[in-house]
Amino acid sequence: MAADAARAAKARRRSARRGLVTAALSVAGHGLAILALLTAHRDSPKPLVEPEPMTVALVDVPPAVEPPAPPAPAPPEPPKPPPPRNLARPTKADRPDARPIPARDAPIRAEGVELSDAQVASASAAGAGAGGRPCDMARRLQTALRKDRLVQAAVADADRVAGSSGKAHYIWNGDWVQSRGQDGNGLAAVREAIMWEVAFAPEACRAEPVHGLVLFSLNDAPGSARLVVGSGEWRWSDMLRPRGGG
């Protein structure tokens, strides 16, 4: 009996030792498996992380506004035409002692009445002689003619037509002499200027007696335009009353 019991106890001890060894081996095997799994997990590549989706919002962009075009420049105004040249001489105030000029149909004289050089040389030059006289109509008329641009232009045009610049123009010999290229007797601008100046001169000056020819120069330069009036015995007032004859 005792031997059986000893054998049984010995068998139980061997069985217990086998169980412990088996358990130890099982634990070691599980440990090795866990270690292998951990090692493989550490060496494996990390999974890619998917980025978060982008949020897209649709925005209505207003169309670009172009800047307004600059205003077109205004067209230049057309040049204004020059004012019409007024050839009329302004009238002076009426004088009670001015005599009216009688109207008549004067005969047209021959064109181009000319004086010889000797006749021009014998004419009394306006402004010559002693001054201080109460009336010096020749000087007065010459001053007025030199200041009148219409007179200067008319004489220059007459010289151009006649082709004789500097030649003395005989414009009055008791009546107004028709000049070449003129429709009426005398140079119109010159005739008008002289008649106005004489008409509004003092009565004593208009009645001043004159003998022979009187020469007017339109400036002091050599070769300047010259005008000649007169014939025989006459007065300045005679230039206001045209009469036939020379």
Coordinates of C-alpha atoms in Angstrom, one line a residue:
M1 CA 0.0 0.0 0.0
A2 CA 2.7 2.4 1.0
A3 CA 4.5 1.6 -2.2
D4 CA 1.5 2.3 -4.3
A5 CA 1.0 5.6 -2.5
A6 CA 4.7 6.5 -3.1
R7 CA 4.4 5.7 -6.7
A8 CA 1.2 7.7 -7.0
A9 CA 2.8 10.6 -5.2
K10 CA 5.8 10.4 -7.5
A11 CA 3.6 10.3 -10.5
R12 CA 1.7 13.3 -9.3
R13 CA 5.0 15.2 -8.8
R14 CA 6.2 14.3 -12.3
S15 CA 2.8 15.4 -13.7
A16 CA 3.0 18.7 -11.8
R17 CA 6.6 19.3 -13.1
R18 CA 5.4 18.6 -16.7
G19 CA 2.5 21.0 -16.2
L20 CA 4.9 23.7 -14.9
V21 CA 7.3 23.1 -17.8
T22 CA 4.4 23.2 -20.3
A23 CA 3.0 26.4 -18.7
A24 CA 6.5 27.9 -18.8
L25 CA 6.9 27.0 -22.4
S26 CA 3.4 28.3 -23.3
V27 CA 4.1 31.6 -21.5
A28 CA 7.5 31.9 -23.3
G29 CA 5.9 31.0 -26.7
H30 CA 3.2 33.6 -26.2
G31 CA 5.8 36.2 -25.1
L32 CA 7.8 35.5 -28.2
A33 CA 4.8 35.8 -30.4
I34 CA 3.8 39.1 -28.8
L35 CA 7.4 40.4 -29.2
A36 CA 7.4 39.4 -32.9
L37 CA 4.1 41.2 -33.4
L38 CA 5.4 44.3 -31.7
T39 CA 8.6 44.3 -33.7
A40 CA 6.7 43.8 -37.0
H41 CA 4.3 46.6 -36.1
R42 CA 7.2 49.0 -35.4
D43 CA 9.0 48.2 -38.6
S44 CA 5.9 48.4 -40.9
P45 CA 5.3 51.7 -42.8
K46 CA 2.9 54.1 -41.2
P47 CA -0.4 54.3 -43.0
L48 CA -1.0 57.4 -45.1
V49 CA -3.2 59.9 -43.4
E50 CA -5.9 61.2 -45.8
P51 CA -5.9 65.0 -45.7
E52 CA -9.0 66.7 -44.7
P53 CA -11.3 67.6 -47.6
M54 CA -11.0 71.3 -48.9
T55 CA -14.0 73.5 -48.5
V56 CA -14.8 75.2 -51.8
A57 CA -17.3 78.1 -51.8
L58 CA -18.6 79.6 -55.1
V59 CA -18.4 83.4 -55.0
D60 CA -20.0 85.7 -57.7
V61 CA -17.2 88.1 -58.8
P62 CA -18.6 91.3 -60.3
P63 CA -17.3 92.0 -63.8
A64 CA -14.5 94.5 -64.0
V65 CA -15.7 98.0 -64.7
E66 CA -13.6 99.8 -67.3
P67 CA -12.8 103.4 -66.5
P68 CA -14.9 105.9 -68.5
A69 CA -13.2 107.1 -71.7
P70 CA -12.0 110.7 -71.5
P71 CA -14.4 113.1 -73.2
A72 CA -13.5 113.9 -76.8
P73 CA -11.9 117.3 -77.2
A74 CA -14.3 119.9 -78.5
P75 CA -13.7 120.8 -82.1
P76 CA -11.8 124.1 -82.5
E77 CA -14.0 127.0 -83.4
P78 CA -13.6 128.1 -87.0
P79 CA -11.6 131.3 -87.2
K80 CA -13.7 134.3 -87.3
P81 CA -13.7 136.3 -90.5
P82 CA -12.0 139.6 -90.2
P83 CA -14.5 142.5 -89.8
P84 CA -15.4 144.2 -93.0
R85 CA -13.1 147.1 -93.7
N86 CA -15.1 150.3 -93.3
L87 CA -13.8 152.7 -95.9
A88 CA -16.3 155.4 -94.9
R89 CA -14.8 158.3 -93.1
P90 CA -16.6 159.2 -89.9
T91 CA -18.6 162.4 -90.2
K92 CA -17.9 165.4 -88.1
A93 CA -20.4 167.5 -86.3
D94 CA -22.3 169.9 -88.5
R95 CA -21.0 173.4 -88.5
P96 CA -23.3 176.3 -89.1
D97 CA -20.8 178.1 -91.3
A98 CA -20.0 175.0 -93.5
R99 CA -21.4 175.6 -97.0
P100 CA -23.2 172.7 -98.7
I101 CA -21.6 171.2 -101.8
P102 CA -23.9 171.6 -104.8
A103 CA -24.5 168.4 -106.7
R104 CA -24.0 168.4 -110.4
D105 CA -23.0 166.1 -113.2
A106 CA -19.4 167.1 -113.7
P107 CA -17.8 166.0 -117.0
I108 CA -15.2 163.3 -116.7
R109 CA -11.8 164.7 -117.6
A110 CA -9.1 162.9 -119.5
E111 CA -7.1 160.4 -117.5
G112 CA -3.5 161.0 -116.5
V113 CA -3.2 164.8 -116.3
E114 CA 0.5 165.2 -115.6
L115 CA 2.8 168.1 -114.7
S116 CA 6.2 168.6 -116.0
D117 CA 9.2 168.5 -113.7
A118 CA 9.5 172.3 -114.0
Q119 CA 5.9 172.8 -112.9
V120 CA 6.4 170.5 -109.9
A121 CA 9.6 172.4 -109.0
S122 CA 7.8 175.7 -109.1
A123 CA 5.0 174.6 -106.8
S124 CA 4.9 175.9 -103.3
A125 CA 5.8 173.2 -100.9
A126 CA 3.4 172.8 -98.0
G127 CA 5.0 173.7 -94.7
A128 CA 7.7 175.9 -96.3
G129 CA 8.2 179.5 -95.4
A130 CA 7.9 181.4 -92.2
G131 CA 5.6 180.0 -89.6
G132 CA 3.4 181.9 -87.2
R133 CA 0.6 182.8 -89.7
P134 CA -2.9 182.5 -88.3
C135 CA -3.9 180.2 -91.1
D136 CA -1.5 177.8 -92.9
M137 CA -3.9 175.6 -94.8
A138 CA -1.2 173.9 -96.8
R139 CA 0.6 172.7 -93.7
R140 CA -2.7 171.8 -92.1
L141 CA -3.7 169.7 -95.1
Q142 CA -0.4 168.0 -95.4
T143 CA -0.4 167.0 -91.7
A144 CA -3.9 165.5 -92.1
L145 CA -2.9 163.6 -95.3
R146 CA 0.2 162.1 -93.7
K147 CA -1.9 160.7 -90.8
D148 CA -4.6 159.2 -93.0
R149 CA -3.9 155.5 -93.8
L150 CA -6.6 155.4 -96.4
V151 CA -4.9 158.3 -98.2
Q152 CA -1.5 156.5 -98.0
A153 CA -3.0 153.3 -99.4
A154 CA -4.9 155.1 -102.2
V155 CA -1.8 156.9 -103.4
A156 CA 0.4 153.7 -103.2
D157 CA -2.3 151.9 -105.3
A158 CA -2.4 154.7 -107.8
D159 CA 1.4 154.5 -108.1
R160 CA 1.2 150.8 -108.7
V161 CA -1.4 151.1 -111.4
A162 CA 0.4 153.9 -113.1
G163 CA 3.8 152.2 -112.7
S164 CA 5.4 155.5 -111.7
S165 CA 6.3 155.4 -108.0
G166 CA 7.3 158.8 -106.6
K167 CA 5.8 160.8 -109.4
A168 CA 3.6 163.8 -108.3
H169 CA -0.1 163.2 -108.7
Y170 CA -2.0 166.3 -110.0
I171 CA -5.4 165.8 -108.3
W172 CA -7.1 169.3 -108.4
N173 CA -6.7 172.1 -111.0
G174 CA -10.0 174.0 -110.3
D175 CA -11.9 170.7 -110.5
W176 CA -10.9 167.2 -109.4
V177 CA -8.8 165.4 -112.0
Q178 CA -9.6 161.8 -112.8
S179 CA -6.7 159.6 -111.9
R180 CA -5.8 156.4 -113.8
G181 CA -7.7 153.4 -112.6
Q182 CA -10.4 155.5 -110.8
D183 CA -14.1 155.5 -111.6
G184 CA -14.7 159.1 -110.6
N185 CA -12.7 162.3 -110.6
G186 CA -9.7 162.4 -108.3
L187 CA -8.4 159.8 -105.9
A188 CA -11.5 159.2 -103.8
A189 CA -9.8 158.8 -100.4
V190 CA -7.6 161.9 -101.0
R191 CA -10.4 164.0 -102.3
E192 CA -12.6 163.1 -99.4
A193 CA -9.9 163.8 -96.8
I194 CA -9.0 167.2 -98.3
M195 CA -12.7 168.3 -98.6
W196 CA -13.4 167.3 -95.0
E197 CA -10.4 169.2 -93.7
V198 CA -11.2 172.3 -95.7
A199 CA -14.9 172.2 -94.9
F200 CA -14.3 172.2 -91.2
A201 CA -11.4 174.7 -91.1
P202 CA -12.1 178.3 -89.9
E203 CA -13.8 180.5 -92.4
A204 CA -10.8 182.8 -92.5
C205 CA -8.6 179.9 -93.5
R206 CA -10.9 178.6 -96.1
A207 CA -10.9 182.1 -97.7
E208 CA -7.1 182.4 -97.7
P209 CA -6.0 183.3 -101.3
V210 CA -3.5 181.0 -103.0
H211 CA -1.4 181.6 -106.1
G212 CA -0.3 178.7 -108.4
L213 CA 0.4 175.2 -107.4
V214 CA 0.8 173.7 -103.9
L215 CA 2.8 170.5 -103.4
F216 CA 2.1 168.0 -100.6
S217 CA 4.5 165.2 -99.6
L218 CA 3.1 162.2 -97.7
N219 CA 6.4 161.8 -95.7
D220 CA 9.8 163.3 -95.4
A221 CA 11.7 160.4 -97.0
P222 CA 13.3 161.0 -100.4
G223 CA 11.1 159.8 -103.2
S224 CA 8.0 159.9 -101.1
A225 CA 4.6 160.1 -102.8
R226 CA 3.5 163.7 -103.7
L227 CA 0.3 165.4 -104.5
V228 CA -0.2 168.7 -106.4
V229 CA -3.3 171.0 -106.3
G230 CA -4.0 174.5 -107.6
S231 CA -4.1 176.6 -110.8
G232 CA -3.8 180.4 -111.2
E233 CA -5.5 182.4 -108.4
W234 CA -7.8 180.4 -106.2
R235 CA -8.9 179.9 -102.6
W236 CA -9.1 176.8 -100.5
S237 CA -12.9 177.1 -100.4
D238 CA -12.9 176.6 -104.2
M239 CA -12.1 172.9 -103.5
L240 CA -15.6 172.6 -102.0
R241 CA -17.3 173.9 -105.1
P242 CA -16.2 171.9 -108.2
R243 CA -16.3 173.9 -111.4
G244 CA -15.3 173.2 -115.0
G245 CA -12.1 174.5 -116.6
G246 CA -8.5 174.2 -115.5

